[in-house]
mmCIF file of C-alpha atoms and ligand atoms in Angstrom:
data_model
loop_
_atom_site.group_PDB
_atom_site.id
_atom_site.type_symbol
_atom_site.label_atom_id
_atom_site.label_comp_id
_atom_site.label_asym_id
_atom_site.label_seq_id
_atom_site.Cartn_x
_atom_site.Cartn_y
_atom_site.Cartn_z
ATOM 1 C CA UNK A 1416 -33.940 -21.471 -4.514
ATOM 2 C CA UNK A 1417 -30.416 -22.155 -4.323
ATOM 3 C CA UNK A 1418 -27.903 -19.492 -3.508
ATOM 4 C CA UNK A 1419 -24.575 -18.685 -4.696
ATOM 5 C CA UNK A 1420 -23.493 -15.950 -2.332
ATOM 6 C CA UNK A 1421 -24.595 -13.525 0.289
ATOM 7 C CA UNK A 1422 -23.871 -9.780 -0.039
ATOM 8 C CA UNK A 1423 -23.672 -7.311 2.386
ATOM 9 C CA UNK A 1424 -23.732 -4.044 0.817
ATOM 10 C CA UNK A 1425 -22.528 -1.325 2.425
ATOM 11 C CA UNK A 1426 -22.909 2.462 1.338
ATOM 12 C CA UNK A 1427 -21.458 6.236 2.092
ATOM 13 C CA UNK A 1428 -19.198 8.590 0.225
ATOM 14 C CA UNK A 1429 -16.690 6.824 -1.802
ATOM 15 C CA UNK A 1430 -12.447 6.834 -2.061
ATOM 16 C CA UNK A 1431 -13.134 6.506 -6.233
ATOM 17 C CA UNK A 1432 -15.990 7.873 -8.080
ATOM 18 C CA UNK A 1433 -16.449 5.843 -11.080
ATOM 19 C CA UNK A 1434 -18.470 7.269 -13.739
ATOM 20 C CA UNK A 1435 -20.195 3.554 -13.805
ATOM 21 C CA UNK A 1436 -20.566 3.603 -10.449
ATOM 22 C CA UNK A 1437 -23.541 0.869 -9.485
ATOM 23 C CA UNK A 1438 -24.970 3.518 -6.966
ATOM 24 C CA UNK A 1439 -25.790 5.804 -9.840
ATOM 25 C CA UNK A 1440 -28.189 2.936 -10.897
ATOM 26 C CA UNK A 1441 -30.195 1.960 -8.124
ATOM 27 C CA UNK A 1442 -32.905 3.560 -5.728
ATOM 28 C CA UNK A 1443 -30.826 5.627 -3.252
ATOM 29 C CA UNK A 1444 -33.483 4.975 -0.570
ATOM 30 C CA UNK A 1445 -31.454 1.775 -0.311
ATOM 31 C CA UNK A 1446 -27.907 3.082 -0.132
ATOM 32 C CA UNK A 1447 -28.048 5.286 3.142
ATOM 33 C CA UNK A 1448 -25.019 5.624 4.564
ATOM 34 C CA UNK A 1449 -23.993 2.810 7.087
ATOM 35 C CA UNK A 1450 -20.481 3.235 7.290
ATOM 36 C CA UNK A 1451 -20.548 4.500 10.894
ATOM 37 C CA UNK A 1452 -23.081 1.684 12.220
ATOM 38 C CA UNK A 1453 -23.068 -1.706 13.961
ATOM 39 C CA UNK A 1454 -24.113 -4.019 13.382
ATOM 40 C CA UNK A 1455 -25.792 -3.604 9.621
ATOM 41 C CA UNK A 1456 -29.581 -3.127 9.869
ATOM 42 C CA UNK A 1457 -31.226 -6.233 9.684
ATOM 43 C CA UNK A 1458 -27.931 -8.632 9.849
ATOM 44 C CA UNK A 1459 -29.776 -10.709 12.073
ATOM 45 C CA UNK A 1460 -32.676 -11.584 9.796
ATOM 46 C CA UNK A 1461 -29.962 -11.985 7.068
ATOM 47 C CA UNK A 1462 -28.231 -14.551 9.086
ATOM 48 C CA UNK A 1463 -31.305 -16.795 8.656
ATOM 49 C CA UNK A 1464 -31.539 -17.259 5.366
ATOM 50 C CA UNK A 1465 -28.045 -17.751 4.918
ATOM 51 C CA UNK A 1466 -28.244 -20.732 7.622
ATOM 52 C CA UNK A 1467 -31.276 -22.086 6.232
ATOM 53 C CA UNK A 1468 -30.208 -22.266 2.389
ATOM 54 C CA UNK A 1469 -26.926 -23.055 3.864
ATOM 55 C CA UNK A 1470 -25.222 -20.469 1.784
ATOM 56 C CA UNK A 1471 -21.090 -21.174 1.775
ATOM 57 C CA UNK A 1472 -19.569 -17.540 0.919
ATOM 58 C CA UNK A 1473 -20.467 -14.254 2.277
ATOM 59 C CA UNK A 1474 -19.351 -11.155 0.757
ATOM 60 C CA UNK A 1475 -18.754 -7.952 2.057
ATOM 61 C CA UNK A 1476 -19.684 -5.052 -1.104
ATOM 62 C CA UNK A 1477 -20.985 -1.988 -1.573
ATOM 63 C CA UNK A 1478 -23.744 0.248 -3.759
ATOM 64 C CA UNK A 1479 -21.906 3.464 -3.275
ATOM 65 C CA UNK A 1480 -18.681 2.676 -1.168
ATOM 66 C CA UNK A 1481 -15.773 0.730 -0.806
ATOM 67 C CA UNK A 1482 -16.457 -1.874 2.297
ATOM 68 C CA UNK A 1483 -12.682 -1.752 3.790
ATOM 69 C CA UNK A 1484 -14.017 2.097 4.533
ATOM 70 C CA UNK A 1485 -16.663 0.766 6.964
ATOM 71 C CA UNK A 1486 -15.621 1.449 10.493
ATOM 72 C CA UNK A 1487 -16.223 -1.855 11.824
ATOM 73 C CA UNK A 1488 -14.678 -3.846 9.338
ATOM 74 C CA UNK A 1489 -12.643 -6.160 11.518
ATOM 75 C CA UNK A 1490 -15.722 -6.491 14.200
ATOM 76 C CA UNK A 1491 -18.119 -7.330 12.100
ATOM 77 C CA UNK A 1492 -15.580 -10.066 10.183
ATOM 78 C CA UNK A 1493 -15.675 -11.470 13.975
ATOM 79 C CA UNK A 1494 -18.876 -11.283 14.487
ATOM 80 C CA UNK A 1495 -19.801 -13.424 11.650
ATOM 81 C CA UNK A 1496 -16.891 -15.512 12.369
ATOM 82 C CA UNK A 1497 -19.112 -16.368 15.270
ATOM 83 C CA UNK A 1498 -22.821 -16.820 13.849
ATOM 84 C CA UNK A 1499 -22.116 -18.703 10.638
ATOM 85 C CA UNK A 1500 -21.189 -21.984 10.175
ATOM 86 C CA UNK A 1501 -17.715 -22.919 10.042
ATOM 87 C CA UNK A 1502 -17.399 -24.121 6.285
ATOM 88 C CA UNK A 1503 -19.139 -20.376 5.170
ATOM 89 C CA UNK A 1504 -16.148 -18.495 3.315
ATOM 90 C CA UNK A 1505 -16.111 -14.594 3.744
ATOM 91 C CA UNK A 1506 -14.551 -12.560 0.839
ATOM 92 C CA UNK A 1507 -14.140 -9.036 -0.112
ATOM 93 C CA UNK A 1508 -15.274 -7.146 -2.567
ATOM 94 C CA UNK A 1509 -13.023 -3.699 -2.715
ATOM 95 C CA UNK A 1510 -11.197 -1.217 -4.979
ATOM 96 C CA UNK A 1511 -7.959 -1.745 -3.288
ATOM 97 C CA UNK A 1512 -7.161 1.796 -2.165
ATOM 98 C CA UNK A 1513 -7.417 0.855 1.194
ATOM 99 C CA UNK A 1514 -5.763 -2.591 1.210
ATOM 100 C CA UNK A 1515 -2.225 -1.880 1.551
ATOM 101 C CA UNK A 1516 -3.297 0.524 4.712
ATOM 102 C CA UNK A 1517 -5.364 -2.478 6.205
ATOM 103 C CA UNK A 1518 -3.615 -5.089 5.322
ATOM 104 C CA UNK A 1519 -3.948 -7.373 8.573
ATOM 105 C CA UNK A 1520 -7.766 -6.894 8.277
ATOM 106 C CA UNK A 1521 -7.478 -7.796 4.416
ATOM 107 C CA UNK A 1522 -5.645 -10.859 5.566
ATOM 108 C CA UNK A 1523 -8.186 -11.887 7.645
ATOM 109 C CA UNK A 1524 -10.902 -13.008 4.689
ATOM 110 C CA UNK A 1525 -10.840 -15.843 3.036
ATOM 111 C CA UNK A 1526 -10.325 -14.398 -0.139
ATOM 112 C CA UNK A 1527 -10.334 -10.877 -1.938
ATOM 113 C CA UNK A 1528 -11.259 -9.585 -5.590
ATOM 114 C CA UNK A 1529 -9.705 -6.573 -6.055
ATOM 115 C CA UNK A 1530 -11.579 -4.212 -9.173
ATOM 116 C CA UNK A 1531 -8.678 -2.753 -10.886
ATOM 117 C CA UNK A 1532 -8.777 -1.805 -14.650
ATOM 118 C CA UNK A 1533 -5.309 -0.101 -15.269
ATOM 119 C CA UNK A 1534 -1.575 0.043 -14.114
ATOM 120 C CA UNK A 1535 -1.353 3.989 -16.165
ATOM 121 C CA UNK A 1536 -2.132 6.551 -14.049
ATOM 122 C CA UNK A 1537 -4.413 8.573 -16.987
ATOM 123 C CA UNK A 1538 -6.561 5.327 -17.637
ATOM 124 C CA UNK A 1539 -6.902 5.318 -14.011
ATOM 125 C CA UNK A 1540 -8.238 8.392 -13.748
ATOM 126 C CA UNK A 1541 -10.770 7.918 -16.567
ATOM 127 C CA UNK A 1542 -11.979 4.931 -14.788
ATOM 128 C CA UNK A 1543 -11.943 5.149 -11.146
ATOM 129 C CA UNK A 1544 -12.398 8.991 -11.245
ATOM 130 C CA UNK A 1545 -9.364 9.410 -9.031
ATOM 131 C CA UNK A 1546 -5.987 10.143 -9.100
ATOM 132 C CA UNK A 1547 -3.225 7.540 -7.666
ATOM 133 C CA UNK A 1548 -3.229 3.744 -8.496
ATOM 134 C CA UNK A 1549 -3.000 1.076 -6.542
ATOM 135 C CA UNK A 1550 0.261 -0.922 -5.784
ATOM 136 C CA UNK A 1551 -1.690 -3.890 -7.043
ATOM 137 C CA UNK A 1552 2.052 -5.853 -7.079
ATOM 138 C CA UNK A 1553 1.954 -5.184 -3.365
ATOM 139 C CA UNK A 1554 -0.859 -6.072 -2.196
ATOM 140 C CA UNK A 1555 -0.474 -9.495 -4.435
ATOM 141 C CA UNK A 1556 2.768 -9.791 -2.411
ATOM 142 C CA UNK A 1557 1.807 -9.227 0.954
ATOM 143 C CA UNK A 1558 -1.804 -11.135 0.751
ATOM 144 C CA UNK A 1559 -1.965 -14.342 2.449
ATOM 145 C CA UNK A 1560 -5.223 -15.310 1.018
ATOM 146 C CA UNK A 1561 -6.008 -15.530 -2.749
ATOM 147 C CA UNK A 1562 -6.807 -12.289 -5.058
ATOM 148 C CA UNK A 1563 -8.690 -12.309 -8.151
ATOM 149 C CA UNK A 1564 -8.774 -8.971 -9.879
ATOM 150 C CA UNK A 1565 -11.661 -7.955 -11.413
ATOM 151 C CA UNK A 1566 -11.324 -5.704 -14.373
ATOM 152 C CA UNK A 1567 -13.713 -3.578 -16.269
ATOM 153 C CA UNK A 1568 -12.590 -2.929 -19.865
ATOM 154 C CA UNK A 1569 -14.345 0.094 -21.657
ATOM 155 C CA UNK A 1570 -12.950 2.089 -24.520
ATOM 156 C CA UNK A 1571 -10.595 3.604 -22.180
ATOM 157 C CA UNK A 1572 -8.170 0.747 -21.245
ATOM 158 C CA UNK A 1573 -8.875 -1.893 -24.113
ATOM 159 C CA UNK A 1574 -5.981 -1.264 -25.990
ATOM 160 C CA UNK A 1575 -3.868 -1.799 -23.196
ATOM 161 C CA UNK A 1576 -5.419 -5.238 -22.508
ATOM 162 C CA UNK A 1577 -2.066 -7.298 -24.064
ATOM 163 C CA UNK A 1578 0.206 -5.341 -21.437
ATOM 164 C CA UNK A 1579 -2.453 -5.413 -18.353
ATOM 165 C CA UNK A 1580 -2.452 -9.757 -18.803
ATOM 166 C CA UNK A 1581 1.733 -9.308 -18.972
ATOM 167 C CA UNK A 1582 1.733 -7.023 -16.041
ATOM 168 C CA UNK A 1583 -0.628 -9.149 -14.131
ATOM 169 C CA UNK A 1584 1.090 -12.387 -14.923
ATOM 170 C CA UNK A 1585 4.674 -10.959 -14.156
ATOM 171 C CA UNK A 1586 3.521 -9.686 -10.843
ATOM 172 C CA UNK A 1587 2.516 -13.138 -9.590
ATOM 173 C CA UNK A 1588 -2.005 -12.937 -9.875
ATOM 174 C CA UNK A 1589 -3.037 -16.164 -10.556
ATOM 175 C CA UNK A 1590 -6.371 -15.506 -11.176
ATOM 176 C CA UNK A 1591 -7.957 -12.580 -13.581
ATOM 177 C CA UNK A 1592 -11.992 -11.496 -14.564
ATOM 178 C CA UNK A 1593 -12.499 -9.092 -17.542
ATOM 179 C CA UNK A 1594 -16.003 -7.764 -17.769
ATOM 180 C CA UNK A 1595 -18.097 -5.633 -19.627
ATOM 181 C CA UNK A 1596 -20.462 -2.912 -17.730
ATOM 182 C CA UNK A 1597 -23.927 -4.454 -17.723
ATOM 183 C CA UNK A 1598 -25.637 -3.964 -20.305
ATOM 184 C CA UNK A 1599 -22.524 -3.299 -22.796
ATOM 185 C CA UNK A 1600 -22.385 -5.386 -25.992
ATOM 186 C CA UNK A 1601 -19.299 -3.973 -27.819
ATOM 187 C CA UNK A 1602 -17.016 -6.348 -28.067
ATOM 188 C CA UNK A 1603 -13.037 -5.862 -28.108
ATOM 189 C CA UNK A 1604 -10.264 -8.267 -29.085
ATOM 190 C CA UNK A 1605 -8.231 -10.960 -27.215
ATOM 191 C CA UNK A 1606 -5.006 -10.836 -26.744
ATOM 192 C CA UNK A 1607 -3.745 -13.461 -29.335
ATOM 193 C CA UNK A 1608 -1.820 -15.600 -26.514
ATOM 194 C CA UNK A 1609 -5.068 -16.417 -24.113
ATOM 195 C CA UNK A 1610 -5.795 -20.941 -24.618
ATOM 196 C CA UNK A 1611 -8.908 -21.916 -24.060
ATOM 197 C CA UNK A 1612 -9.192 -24.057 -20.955
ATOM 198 C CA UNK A 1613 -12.678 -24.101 -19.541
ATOM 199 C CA UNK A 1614 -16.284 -22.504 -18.428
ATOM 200 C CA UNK A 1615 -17.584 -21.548 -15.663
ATOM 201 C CA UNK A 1616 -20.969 -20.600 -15.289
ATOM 202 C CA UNK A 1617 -21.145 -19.934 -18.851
ATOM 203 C CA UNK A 1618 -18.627 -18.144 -19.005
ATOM 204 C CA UNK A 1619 -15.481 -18.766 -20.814
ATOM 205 C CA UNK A 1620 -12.187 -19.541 -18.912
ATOM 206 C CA UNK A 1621 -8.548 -19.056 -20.732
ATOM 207 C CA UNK A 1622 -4.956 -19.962 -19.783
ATOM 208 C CA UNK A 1623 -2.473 -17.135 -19.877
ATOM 209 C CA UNK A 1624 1.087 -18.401 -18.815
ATOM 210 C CA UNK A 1625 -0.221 -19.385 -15.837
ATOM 211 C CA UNK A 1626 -2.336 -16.612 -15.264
ATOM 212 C CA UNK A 1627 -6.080 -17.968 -15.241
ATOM 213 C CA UNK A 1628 -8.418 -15.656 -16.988
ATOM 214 C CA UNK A 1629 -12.140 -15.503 -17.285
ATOM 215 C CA UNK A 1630 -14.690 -13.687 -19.318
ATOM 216 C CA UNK A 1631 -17.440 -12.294 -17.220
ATOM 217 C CA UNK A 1632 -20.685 -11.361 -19.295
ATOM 218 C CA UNK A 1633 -23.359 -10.537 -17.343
ATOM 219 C CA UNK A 1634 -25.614 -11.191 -19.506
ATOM 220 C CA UNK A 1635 -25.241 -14.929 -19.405
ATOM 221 C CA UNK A 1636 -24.564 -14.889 -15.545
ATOM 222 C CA UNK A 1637 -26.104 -17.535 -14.218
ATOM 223 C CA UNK A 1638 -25.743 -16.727 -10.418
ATOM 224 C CA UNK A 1639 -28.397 -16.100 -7.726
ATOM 225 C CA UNK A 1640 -27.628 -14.208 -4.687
ATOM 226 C CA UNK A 1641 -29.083 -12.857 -1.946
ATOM 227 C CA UNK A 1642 -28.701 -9.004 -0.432
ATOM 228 C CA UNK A 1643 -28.790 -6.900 2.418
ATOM 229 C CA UNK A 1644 -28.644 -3.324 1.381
ATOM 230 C CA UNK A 1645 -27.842 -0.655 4.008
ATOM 231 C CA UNK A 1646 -30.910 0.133 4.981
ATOM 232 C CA UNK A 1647 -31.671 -3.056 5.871
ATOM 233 C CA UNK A 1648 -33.851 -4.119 2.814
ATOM 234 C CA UNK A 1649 -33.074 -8.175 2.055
ATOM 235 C CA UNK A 1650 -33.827 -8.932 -1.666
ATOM 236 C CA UNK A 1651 -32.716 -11.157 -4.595
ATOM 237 C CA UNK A 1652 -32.143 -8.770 -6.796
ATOM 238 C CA UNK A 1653 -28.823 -7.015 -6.614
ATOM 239 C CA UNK A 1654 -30.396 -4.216 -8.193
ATOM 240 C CA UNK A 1655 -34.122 -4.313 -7.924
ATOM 241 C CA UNK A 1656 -33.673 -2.828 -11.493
ATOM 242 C CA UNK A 1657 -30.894 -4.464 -13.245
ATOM 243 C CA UNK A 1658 -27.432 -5.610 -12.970
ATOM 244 C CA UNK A 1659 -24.041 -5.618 -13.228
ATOM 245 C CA UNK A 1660 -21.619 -6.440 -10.094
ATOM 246 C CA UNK A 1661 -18.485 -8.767 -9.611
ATOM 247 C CA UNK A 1662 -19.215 -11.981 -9.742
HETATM 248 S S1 LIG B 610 -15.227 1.968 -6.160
HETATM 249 FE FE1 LIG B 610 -17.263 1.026 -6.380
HETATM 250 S S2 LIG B 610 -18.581 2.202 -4.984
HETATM 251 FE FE2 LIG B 610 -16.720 3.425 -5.281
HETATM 252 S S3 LIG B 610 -17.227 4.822 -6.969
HETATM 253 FE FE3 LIG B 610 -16.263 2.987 -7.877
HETATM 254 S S4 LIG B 610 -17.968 1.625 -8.421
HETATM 255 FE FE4 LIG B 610 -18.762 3.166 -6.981
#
């Protein structure tokens, strides 16, 4: 088997509560709450594989949390520093409520995809389940490593897709995922000014004045990965029931 990435998952109450929320979906014997310990059960046993099938990017996630509110964030970043193998790229997975407060650990991964659907405060709210948005144009400013931004479009923020690509462009991203919720199959238009430029991994990839953009369907995802959940479980499956994640 051949893996694309690793995933730590890490779980515990949440700084958004999504109504799509991925924890909602899966066996909560696997998302106890690990915030508070370290190392991750099993991390050693996870190392292995990762060695073995020589797996080049590790990424820190979660089922029911955001990972930048796990206490030993910048430790275990060390840590792993120190066990894997010095091409293996660490990114984060994160909602970006924390990134502007933790900014020198955010800096210290190799990259970051931020999930943010909405610059309007109400559309926020919808989405994330909280109030208060992200200064996404400040974290793109004061990152020193690349940020995607991952964006789930719904029937809450898909009329607002034309101004989210402008906003996103004009605040200097470079690159940009829209997705669908697993299992979703309505479709919504494109903004008339996306070009075609490529594919990746089936999926397609357009040009937005400079602004890459890609659209992520799960359904044709054709990535394998393995998982540690937080209590300590290693599988293959993301879900053990079915899917839907960043990419
Ligand atoms: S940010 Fe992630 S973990 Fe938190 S509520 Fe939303 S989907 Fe769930």
């Amino acid at each position: 088997m051949r893996y694309d990435f690793a995933n730590i998952l890490f779980a515990g109450p949440c700084n958004a509560r999504c109504p799509f929320c991925i924890g909602r979906q899966i066996d909560p014997r696997l998302s106890v709450n690990n915030l508070h310990e370290f190392p991750p059960r099993n991390l050693d046993r996870f190392i292995e594989p990762i060695q073995v099938h020589a797996i080049k990017q590790v990424v820190f996630t979660g089922t029911t949390t955001d990972p930048q509110l796990y206490r030993h964030e910048a430790r275990l970043l060390d840590h792993l520093r120190q066990r894997l193998s010095p091409g293996t790229q660490i990114s984060l997975h994160t909602n970006g409520r924390l990134a502007l407060k933790k900014i020198d650990v955010f800096n210290q991964y190799d990259r970051v995809c931020v999930s943010f659907p909405t610059f309007h405060a109400a559309t926020y709210e919808k989405m994330m389940g909280v109030h208060g948005v992200p200064d996404l144009a400040q974290i793109v400013d004061r990152a020193r490593i690349p940020v995607k931004v991952s964006c789930v479009v719904n029937e809450h923020n898909r009329a607002e897709l034309s101004d989210f690509l402008e906003h996103c462009q004009a605040i200097g991203l470079k690159r940009l995922v829209l997705r669908r919720l697993y299992g979703d199959q309505r479709s919504w238009p494109l903004p008339a000014q996306l070009q075609p430029l490529s594919h990746y991994r089936g999926n397609p990839v357009y040009a937005y004045h400079g602004l890459e953009v890609t659209l992520w369907n799960f359904d044709r995802c054709e990535c394998h990965s393995l998982n540690l959940f937080s209590d300590g479980t290693i599988s293959t499956s993301y879900l053990l029931t079915s899917a839907y994640r960043n990419e």
